[in-house]
Tab-separated table of C-alpha atoms in Angstrom:
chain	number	residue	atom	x	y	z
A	171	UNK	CA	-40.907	2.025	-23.782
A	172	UNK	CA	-38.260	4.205	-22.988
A	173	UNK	CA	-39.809	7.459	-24.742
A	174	UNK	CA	-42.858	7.000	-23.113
A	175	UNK	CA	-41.459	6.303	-19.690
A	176	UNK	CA	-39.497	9.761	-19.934
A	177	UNK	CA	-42.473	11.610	-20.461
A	178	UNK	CA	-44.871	10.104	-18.386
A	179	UNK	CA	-42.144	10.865	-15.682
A	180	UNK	CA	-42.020	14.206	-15.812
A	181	UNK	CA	-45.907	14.814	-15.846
A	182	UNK	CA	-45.690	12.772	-13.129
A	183	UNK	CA	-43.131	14.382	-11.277
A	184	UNK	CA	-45.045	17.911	-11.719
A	185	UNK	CA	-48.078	16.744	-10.467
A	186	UNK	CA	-46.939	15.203	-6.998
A	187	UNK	CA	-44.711	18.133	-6.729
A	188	UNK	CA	-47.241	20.265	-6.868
A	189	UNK	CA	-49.620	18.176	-4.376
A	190	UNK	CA	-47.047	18.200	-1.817
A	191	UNK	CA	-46.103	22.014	-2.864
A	192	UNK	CA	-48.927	23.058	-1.667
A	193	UNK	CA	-49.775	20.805	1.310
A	194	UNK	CA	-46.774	23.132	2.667
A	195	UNK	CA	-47.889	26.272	2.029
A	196	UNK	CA	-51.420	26.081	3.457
A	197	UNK	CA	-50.742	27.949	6.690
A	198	UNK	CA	-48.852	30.503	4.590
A	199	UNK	CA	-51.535	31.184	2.218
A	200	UNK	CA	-54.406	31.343	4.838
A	201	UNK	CA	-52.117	34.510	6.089
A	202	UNK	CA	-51.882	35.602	3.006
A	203	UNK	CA	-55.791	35.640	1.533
A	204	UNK	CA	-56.879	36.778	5.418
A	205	UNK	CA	-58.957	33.365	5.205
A	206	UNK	CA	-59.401	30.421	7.971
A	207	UNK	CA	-57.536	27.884	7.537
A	208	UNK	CA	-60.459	25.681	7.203
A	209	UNK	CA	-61.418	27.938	3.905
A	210	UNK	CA	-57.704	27.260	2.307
A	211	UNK	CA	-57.727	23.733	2.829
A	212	UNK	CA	-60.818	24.016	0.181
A	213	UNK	CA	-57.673	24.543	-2.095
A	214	UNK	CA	-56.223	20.771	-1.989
A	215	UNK	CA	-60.456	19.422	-1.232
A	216	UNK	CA	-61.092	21.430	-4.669
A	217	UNK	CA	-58.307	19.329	-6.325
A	218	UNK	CA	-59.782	16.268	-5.480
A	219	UNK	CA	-63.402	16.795	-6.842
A	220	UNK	CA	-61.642	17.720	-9.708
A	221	UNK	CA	-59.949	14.583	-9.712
A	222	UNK	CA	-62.956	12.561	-8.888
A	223	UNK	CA	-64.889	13.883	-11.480
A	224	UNK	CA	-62.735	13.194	-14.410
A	225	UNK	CA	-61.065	10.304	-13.777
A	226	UNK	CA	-63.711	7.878	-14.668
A	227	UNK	CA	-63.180	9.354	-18.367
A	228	UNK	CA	-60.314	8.195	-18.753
A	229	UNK	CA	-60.755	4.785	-20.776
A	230	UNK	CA	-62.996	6.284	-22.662
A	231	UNK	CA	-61.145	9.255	-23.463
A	232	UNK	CA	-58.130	7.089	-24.322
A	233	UNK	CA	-60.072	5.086	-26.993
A	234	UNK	CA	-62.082	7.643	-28.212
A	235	UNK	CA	-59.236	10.469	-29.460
A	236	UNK	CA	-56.275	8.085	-28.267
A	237	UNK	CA	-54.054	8.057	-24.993
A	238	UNK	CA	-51.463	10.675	-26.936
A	239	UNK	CA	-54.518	13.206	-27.054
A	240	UNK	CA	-55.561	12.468	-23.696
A	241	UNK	CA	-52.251	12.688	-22.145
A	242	UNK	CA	-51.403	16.157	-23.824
A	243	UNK	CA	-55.129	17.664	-22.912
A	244	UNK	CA	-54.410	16.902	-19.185
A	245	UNK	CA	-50.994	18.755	-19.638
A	246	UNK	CA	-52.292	21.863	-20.682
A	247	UNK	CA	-55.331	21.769	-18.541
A	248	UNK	CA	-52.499	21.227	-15.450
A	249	UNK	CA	-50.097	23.958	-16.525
A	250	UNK	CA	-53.254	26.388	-17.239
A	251	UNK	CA	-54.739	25.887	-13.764
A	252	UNK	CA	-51.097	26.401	-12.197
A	253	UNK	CA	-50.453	29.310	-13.924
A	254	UNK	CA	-54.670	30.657	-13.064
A	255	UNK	CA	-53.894	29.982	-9.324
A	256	UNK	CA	-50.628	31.601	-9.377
A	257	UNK	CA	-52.421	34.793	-9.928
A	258	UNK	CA	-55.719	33.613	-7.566
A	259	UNK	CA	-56.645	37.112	-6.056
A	260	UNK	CA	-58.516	35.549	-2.813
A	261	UNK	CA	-59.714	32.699	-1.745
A	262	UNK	CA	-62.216	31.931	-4.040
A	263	UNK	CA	-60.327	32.246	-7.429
A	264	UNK	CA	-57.614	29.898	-5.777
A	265	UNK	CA	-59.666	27.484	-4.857
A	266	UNK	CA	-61.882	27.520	-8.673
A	267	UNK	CA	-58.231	27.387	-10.370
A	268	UNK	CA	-56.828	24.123	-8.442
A	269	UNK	CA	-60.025	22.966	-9.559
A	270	UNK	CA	-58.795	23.112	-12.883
A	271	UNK	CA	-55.401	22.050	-12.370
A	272	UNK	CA	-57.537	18.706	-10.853
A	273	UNK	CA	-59.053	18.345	-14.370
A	274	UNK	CA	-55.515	17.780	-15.477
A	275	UNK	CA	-54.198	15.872	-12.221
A	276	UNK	CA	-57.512	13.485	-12.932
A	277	UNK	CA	-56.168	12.592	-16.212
A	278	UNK	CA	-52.370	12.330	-15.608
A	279	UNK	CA	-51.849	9.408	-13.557
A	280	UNK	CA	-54.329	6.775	-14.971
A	281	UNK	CA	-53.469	7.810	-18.774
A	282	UNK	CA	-50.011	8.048	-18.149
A	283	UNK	CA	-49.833	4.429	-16.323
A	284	UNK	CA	-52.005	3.291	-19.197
A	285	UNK	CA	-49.543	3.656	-22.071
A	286	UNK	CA	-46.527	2.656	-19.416
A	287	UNK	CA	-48.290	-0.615	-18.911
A	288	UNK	CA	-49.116	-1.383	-22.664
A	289	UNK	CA	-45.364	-0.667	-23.570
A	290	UNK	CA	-44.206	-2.756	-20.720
A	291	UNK	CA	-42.500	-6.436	-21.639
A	292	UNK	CA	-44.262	-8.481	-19.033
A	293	UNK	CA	-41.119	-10.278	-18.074
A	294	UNK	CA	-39.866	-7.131	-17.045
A	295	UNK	CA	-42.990	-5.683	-16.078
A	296	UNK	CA	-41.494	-4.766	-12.430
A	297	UNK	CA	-38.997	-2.834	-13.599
A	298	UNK	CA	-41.316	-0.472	-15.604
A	299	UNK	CA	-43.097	0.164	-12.688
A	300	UNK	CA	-40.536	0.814	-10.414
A	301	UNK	CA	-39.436	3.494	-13.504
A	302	UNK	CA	-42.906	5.243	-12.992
A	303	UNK	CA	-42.962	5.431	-9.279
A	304	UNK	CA	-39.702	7.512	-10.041
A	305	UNK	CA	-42.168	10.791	-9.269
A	306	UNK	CA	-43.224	9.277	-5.303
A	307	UNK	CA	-39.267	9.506	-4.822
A	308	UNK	CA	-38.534	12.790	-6.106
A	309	UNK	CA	-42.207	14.576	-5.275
A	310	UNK	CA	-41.892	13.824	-1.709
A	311	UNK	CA	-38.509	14.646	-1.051
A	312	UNK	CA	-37.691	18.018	-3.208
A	313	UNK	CA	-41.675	19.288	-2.956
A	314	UNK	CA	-41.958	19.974	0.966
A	315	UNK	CA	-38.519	21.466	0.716
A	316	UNK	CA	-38.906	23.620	-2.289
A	317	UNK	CA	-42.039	24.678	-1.072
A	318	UNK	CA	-41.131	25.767	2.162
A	319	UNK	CA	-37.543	27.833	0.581
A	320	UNK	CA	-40.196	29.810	-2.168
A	321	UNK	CA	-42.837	30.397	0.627
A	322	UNK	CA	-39.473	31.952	2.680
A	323	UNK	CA	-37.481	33.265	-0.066
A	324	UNK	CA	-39.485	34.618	-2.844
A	325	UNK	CA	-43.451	34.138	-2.351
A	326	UNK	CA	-46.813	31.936	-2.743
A	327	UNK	CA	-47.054	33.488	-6.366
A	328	UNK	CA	-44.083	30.540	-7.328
A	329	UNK	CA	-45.395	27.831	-5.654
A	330	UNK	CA	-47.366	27.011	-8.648
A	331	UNK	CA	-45.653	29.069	-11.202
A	332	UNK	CA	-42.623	26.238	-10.690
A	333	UNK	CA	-45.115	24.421	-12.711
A	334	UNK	CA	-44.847	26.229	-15.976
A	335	UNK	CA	-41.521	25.518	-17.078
A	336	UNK	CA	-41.792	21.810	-16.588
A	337	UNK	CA	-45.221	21.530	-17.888
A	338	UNK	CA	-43.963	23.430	-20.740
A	339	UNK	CA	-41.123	20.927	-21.366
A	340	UNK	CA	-43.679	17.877	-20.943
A	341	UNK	CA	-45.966	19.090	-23.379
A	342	UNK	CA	-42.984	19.686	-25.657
A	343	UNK	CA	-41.297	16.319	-25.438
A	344	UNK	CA	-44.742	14.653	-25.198
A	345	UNK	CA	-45.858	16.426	-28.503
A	346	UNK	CA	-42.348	15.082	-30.063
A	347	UNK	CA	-41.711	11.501	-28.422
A	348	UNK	CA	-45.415	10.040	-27.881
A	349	UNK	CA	-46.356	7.738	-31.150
A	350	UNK	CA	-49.735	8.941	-32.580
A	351	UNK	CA	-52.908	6.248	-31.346
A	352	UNK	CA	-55.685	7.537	-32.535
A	353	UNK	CA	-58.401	5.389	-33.608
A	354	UNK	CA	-57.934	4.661	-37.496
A	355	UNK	CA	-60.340	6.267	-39.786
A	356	UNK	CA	-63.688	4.181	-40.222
A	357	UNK	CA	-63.017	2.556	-36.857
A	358	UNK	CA	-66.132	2.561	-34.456
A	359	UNK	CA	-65.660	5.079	-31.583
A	360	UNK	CA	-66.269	3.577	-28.201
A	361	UNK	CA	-69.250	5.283	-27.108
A	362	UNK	CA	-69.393	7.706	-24.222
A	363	UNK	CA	-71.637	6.134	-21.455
A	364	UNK	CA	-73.310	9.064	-20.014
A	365	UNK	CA	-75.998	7.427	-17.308
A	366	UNK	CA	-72.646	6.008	-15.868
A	367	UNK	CA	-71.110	9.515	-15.975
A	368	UNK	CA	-73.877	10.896	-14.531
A	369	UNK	CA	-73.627	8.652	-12.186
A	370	UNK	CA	-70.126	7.776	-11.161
A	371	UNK	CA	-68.264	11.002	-11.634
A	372	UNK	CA	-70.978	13.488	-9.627
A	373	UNK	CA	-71.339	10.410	-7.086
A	374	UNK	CA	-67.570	10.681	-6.289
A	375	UNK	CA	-67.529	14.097	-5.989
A	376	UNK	CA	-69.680	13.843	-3.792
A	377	UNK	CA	-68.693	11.182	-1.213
A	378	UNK	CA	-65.237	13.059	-1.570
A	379	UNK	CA	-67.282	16.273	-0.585
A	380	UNK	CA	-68.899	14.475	2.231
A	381	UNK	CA	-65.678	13.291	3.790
A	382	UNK	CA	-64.113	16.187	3.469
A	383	UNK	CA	-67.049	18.029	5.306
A	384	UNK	CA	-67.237	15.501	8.208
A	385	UNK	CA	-63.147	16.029	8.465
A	386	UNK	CA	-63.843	19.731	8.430
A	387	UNK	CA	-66.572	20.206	10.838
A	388	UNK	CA	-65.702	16.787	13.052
A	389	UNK	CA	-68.951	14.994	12.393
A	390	UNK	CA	-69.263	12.979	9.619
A	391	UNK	CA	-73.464	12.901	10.791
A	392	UNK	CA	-74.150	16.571	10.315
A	393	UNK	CA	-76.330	17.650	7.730
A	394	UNK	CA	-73.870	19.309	5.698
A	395	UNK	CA	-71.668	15.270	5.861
A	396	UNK	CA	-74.266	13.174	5.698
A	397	UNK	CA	-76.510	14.057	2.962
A	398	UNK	CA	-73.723	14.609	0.232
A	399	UNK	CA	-72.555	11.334	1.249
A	400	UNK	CA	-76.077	9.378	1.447
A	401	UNK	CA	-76.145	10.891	-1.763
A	402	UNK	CA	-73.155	9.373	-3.288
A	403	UNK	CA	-73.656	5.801	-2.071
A	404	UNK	CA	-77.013	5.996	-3.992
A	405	UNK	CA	-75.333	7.297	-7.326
A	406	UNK	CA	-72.259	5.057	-6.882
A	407	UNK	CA	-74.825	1.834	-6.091
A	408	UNK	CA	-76.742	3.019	-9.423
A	409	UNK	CA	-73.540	3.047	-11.225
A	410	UNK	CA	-72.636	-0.149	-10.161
A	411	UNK	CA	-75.871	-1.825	-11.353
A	412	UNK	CA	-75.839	-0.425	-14.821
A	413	UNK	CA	-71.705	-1.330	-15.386
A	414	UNK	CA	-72.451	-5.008	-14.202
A	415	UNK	CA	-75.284	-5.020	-17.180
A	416	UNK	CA	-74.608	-3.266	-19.904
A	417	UNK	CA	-72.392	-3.717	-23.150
A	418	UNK	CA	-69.921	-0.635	-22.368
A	419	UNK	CA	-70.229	1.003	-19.182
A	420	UNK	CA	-68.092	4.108	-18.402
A	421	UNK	CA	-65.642	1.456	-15.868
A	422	UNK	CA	-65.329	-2.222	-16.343
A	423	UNK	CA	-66.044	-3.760	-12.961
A	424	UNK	CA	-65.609	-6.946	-14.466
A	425	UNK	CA	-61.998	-6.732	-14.031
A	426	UNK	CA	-62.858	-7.550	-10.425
A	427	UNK	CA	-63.540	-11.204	-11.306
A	428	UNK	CA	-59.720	-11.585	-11.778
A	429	UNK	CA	-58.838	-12.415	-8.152
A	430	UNK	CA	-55.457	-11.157	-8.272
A	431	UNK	CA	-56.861	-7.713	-9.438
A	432	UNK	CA	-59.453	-7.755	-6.571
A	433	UNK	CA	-57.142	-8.738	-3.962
A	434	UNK	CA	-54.773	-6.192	-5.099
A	435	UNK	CA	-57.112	-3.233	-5.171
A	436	UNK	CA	-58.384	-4.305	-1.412
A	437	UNK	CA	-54.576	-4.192	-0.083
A	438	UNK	CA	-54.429	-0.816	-1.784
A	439	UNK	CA	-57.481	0.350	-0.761
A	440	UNK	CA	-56.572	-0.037	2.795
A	441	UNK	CA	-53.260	0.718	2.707
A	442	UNK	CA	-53.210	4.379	1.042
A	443	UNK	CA	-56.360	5.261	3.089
A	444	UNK	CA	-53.482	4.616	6.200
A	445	UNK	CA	-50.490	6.573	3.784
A	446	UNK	CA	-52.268	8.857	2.321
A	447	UNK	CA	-54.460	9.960	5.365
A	448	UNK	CA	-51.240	10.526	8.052
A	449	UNK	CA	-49.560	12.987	5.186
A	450	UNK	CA	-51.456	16.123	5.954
A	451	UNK	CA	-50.137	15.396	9.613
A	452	UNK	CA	-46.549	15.663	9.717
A	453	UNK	CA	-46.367	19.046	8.069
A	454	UNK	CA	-49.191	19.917	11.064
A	455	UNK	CA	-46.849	18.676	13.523
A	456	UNK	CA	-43.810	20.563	12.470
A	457	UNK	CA	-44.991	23.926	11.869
A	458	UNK	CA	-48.095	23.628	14.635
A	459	UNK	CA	-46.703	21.834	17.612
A	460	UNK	CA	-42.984	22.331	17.125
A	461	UNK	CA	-43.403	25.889	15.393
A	462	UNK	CA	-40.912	25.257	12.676
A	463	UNK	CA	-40.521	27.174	9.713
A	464	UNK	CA	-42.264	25.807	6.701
A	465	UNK	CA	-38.511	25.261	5.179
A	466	UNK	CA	-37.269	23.263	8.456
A	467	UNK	CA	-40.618	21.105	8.031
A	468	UNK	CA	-39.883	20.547	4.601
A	469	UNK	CA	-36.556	19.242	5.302
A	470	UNK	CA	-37.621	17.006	8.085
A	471	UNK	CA	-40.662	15.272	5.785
A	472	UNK	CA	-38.335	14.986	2.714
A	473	UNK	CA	-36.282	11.673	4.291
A	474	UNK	CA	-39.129	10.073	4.284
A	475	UNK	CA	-40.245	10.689	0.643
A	476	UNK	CA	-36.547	9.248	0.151
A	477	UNK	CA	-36.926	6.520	1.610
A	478	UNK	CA	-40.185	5.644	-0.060
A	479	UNK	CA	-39.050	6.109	-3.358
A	480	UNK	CA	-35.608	4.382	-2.933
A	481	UNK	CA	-37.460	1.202	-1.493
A	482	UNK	CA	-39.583	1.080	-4.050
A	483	UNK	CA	-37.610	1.458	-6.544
A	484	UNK	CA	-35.678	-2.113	-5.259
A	485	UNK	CA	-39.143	-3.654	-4.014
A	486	UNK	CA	-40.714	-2.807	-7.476
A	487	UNK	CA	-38.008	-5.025	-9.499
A	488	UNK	CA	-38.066	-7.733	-6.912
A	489	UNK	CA	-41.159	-8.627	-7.253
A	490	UNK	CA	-40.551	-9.812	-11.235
A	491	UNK	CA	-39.292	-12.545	-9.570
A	492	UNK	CA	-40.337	-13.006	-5.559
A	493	UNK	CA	-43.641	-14.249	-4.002
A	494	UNK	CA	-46.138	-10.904	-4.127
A	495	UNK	CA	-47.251	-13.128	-0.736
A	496	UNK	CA	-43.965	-12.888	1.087
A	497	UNK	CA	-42.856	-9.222	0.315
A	498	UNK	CA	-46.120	-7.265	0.205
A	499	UNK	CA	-47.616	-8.462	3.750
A	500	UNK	CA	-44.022	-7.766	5.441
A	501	UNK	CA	-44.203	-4.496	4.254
A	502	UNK	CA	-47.588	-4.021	5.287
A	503	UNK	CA	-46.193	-4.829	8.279
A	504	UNK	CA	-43.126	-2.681	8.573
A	505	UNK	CA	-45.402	0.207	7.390
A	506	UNK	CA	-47.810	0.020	10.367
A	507	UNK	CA	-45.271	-0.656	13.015
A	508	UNK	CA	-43.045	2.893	11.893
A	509	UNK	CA	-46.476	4.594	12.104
A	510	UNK	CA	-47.202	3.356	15.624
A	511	UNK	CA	-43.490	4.458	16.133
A	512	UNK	CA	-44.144	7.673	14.727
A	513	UNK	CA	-47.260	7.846	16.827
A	514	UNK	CA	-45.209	7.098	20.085
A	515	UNK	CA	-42.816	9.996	19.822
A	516	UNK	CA	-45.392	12.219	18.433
A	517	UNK	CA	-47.156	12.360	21.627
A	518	UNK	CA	-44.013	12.846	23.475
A	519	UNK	CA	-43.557	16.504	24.731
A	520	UNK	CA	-39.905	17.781	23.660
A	521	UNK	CA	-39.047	14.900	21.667
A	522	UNK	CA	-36.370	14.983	19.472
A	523	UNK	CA	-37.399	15.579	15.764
A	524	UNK	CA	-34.683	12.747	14.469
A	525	UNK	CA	-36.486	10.227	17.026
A	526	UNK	CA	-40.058	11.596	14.828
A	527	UNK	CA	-38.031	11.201	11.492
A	528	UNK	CA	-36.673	7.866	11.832
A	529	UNK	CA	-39.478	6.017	13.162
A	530	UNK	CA	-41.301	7.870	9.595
A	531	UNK	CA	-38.674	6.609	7.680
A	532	UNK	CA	-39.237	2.788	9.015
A	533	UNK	CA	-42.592	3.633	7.896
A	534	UNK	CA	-41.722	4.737	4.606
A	535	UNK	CA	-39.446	1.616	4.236
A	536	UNK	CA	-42.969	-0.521	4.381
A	537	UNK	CA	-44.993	1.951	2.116
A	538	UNK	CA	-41.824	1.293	-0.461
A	539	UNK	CA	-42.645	-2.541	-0.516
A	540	UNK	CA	-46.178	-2.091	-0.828
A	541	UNK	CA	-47.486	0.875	-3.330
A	542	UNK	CA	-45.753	-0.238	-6.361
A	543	UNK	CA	-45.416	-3.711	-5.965
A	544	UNK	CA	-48.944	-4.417	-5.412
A	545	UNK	CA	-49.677	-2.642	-8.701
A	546	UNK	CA	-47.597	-4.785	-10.420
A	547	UNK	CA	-49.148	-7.782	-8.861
A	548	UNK	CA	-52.687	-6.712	-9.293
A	549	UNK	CA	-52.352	-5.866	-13.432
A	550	UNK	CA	-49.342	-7.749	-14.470
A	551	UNK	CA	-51.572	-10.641	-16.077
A	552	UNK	CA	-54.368	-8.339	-17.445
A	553	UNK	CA	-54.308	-8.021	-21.345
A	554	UNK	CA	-53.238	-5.401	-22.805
A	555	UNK	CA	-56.261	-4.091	-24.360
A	556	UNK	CA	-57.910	-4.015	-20.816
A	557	UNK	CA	-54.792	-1.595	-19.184
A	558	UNK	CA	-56.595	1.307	-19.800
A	559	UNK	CA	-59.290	0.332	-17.292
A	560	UNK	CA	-57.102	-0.996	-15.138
A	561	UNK	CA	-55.180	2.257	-14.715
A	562	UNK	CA	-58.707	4.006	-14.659
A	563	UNK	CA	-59.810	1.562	-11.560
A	564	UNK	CA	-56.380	2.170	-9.380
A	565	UNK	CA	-56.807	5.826	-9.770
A	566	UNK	CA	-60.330	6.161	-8.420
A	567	UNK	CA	-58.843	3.188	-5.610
A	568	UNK	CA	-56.086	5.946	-4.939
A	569	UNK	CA	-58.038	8.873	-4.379
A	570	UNK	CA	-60.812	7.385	-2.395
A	571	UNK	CA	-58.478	5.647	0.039
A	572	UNK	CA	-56.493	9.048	-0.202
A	573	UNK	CA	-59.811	11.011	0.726
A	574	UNK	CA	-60.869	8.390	3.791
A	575	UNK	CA	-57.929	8.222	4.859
A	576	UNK	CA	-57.481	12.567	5.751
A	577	UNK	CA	-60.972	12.873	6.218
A	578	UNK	CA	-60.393	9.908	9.140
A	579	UNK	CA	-57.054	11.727	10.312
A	580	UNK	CA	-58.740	15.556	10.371
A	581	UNK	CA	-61.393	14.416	12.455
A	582	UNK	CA	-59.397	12.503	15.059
A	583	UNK	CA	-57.381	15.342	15.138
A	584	UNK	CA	-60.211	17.849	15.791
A	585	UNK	CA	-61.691	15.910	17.784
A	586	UNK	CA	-58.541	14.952	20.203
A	587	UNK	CA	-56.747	18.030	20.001
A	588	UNK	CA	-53.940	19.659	18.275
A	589	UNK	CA	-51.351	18.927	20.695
A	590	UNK	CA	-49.050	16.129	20.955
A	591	UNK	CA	-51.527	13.574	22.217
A	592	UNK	CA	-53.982	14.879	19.521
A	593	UNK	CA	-50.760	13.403	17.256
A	594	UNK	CA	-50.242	10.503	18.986
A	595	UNK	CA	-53.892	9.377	18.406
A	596	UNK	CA	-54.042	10.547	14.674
A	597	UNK	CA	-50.893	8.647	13.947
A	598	UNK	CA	-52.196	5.808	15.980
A	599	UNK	CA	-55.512	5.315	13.784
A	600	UNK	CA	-53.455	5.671	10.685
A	601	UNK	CA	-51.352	2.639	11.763
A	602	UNK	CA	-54.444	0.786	12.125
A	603	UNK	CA	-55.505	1.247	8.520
A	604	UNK	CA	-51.862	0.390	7.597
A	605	UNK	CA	-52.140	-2.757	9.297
A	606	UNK	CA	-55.356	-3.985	8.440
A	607	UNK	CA	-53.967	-4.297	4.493
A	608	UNK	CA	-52.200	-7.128	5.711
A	609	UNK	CA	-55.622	-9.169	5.608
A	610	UNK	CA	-55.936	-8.875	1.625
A	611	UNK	CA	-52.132	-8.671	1.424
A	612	UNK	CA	-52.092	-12.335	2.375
A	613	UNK	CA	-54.236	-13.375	-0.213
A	614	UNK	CA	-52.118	-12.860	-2.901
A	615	UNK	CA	-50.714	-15.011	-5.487
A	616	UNK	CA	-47.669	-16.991	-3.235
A	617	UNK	CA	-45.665	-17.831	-6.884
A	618	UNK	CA	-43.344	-14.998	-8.355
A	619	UNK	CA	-45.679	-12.405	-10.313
A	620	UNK	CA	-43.925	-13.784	-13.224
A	621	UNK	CA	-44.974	-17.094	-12.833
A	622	UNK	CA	-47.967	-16.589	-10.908
């Protein structure tokens, strides 16, 4: 396990590195390409059709050429797009190659949790997982700051040509460590179910698209919101019919008869749409309200990356052996109450920034005992030959309550301002996602996860 731990690692760690890269650097490169802001944030949107369109592939892809295969096609397709948009010559070309870097991104985190999970001794399942959420400690806490030094010191040309040498290495020790698993000769290929695809994929891409317009323009009823996203619900409801009915649809919504897996993937659901959704807003804060350098913002986000990861790295062993019932919902709750902190002294005029910081970190804390843990919880039981699904299902869980979640945030902070009360009631609504995870939270299995 330990081979495939290392590399899954450091894919991981280039990938949220990047992602919070260039959540930095937006202002900058609006400057830079003479394009509204609104146009560059197309950059990180494009990532995340990307995303939503290829993820659903990912069982399949893993059992049709192997999770090796898969895992080494979404490294090259990441390091191509990094080095493609590190040579973007306007707006346009930027935004079509973080597109491709999504392609990659899509494929990254489910495959990659896939093989971690089927390696994993379930007695010590925990500890596995805490190993994997290594990247959410180091991504968050090194990627605002390096971002912000090459933005100041060199230019926007290395925030994505830091990429190469590490996907470089990954493909090289992925090539080398990862044990062949493709099919055997003679073996029947799982068939690719295209309705689904045609379904699924184009329908999240387009609620993603939806959100993202509503966040953009404020009004999640114009034209431009509401038919993309109409549009979705019908593909994803068609989707949904066909997977419940036939032999070997594209996702396995079956899983959601195991209640642990159901509960689990409602706390997350909730929970990252709260996370997720408040992280384009601190950077905003710093550089906008307090007109900080994109360094000095980097420096004052990265504590709370720190504290996320550390947390979670001690939450993610505990819960091998404590109640998923007692430490999940407490840090549900610990989660919401640093955001309504954070929310507080946000909307104060002239605050100062450690008063911000450490009500993020209590925050952060909370978000430690949940992200991980729950993950555990939720697939610990699963067999093994259905972890390729199950990795598949959390990622498209991620990114949608990822994509709520800003979309939610960008229009209460169009809508209310810019300012520090404009803040104050972002923050505030993210707190209320945070703590309405603690309804699901509570339903889960009261036993240790290795018992349960």
């Amino acid at each position: 396990m330990g081979l495939v731990l290392t590399v899954v690692v450091i894919g991981s760690v280039m990938s949220v590195l990047d992602v919070t890269i260039v959540n930095v650097a937006l202002r900058k490169l609006s400057e830079t390409f003479d394009a509204p802001l609104a146009t560059i944030q197309w950059t990180a949107t494009a990532y995340s059709l990307a995303l939503a369109a290829v993820i659903p592939t990912a069982a399949w892809a893993m059992g049709r050429i192997g999770a090796k295969r898969t895992y080494l096609t979404a490294l090259a397709l990441f390091t191509l797009g990094s080095l493609l948009a590190a040579f973007a010559w306007d707006a346009g070309s930027l935004i079509a190659f973080r597109a491709v870097q999504g392609l990659g991104g899509g494929l990254l985190m489910p495959v990659g949790m896939a093989m971690v999970m089927r390696a994993a001794d379930p007695e010590r399942f925990g500890r596995a997982m805490a190993l994997l959420g290594l990247p959410i400690l180091v991504g968050p806490v090194a990627g605002p700051a390096l971002g912000g030094w090459l933005l100041d010191a060199a230019s926007w040309h290395w925030i994505f040509l830091v990429n190469l040498p590490v996907g470089a290495a990954a493909l090289f020790l992925a090539a080398r460590l990862l044990r062949p698993d493709a099919p055997r000769a003679g073996a029947p290929a799982p068939r690719l179910d295209v309705p689904g695809l045609l379904t699924l994929s184009p329908g999240l891409a387009l609620l993603l698209y939806g959100l993202a317009r509503g966040g953009e323009t404020g009004d999640f009823t114009a034209p431009g919101a509401l038919a993309p996203t109409l549009a979705s619900l019908l593909l994803v409801a068609a989707f949904v019919r066909r997977a419940l009915t036939v032999r070997e649809p594209l996702l396995d919504l079956r899983l959601l008869r195991d209640r642990t897996f159901a509960v689990g993937i409602a706390t997350l659901a909730l929970f990252t749409c709260g996370y997720f959704g408040s992280m384009l807003l601190a950077p905003m804060y710093w550089q906008g309200v307090r007109d900080f350098s994109p360094t000095t913002a980097g420096l004052l986000v990265a504590p709370v990356g720190l504290t996320v990861g550390v947390t979670m790295q001690i939450a993610a062993r505990r819960i091998d052996t404590a109640s998923p019932r007692r430490l999940i919902p407490v840090g549900v709750a610990l989660a919401a109450l640093g955001m309504a902190l954070t929310a507080l002294q946000t909307g104060t005029a002239g605050v100062a920034p450690w008063r911000v910081v450490a009500a993020a970190m209590l925050m952060g804390v909370g978000a430690g005992m949940v992200l991980m843990p729950t993950m555990t919880t939720a697939t610990r039981s699963l067999p093994k030959d259905r972890m390729a699904a199950a990795s598949t299902a959390l990622g498209i869980n991620a990114q949608l309550g990822a994509s709520v979640g800003t979309a939610l945030c960008s229009v209460v902070l169009g809508t209310a301002g810019a300012d520090p009360a404009g803040f104050r009631t972002a923050f505030a609504v993210a707190a209320a996602l945070l703590a309405a995870a603690v309804l699901p939270a509570l339903l889960l299995p009261g036993r240790s996860s290795r018992t349960a």
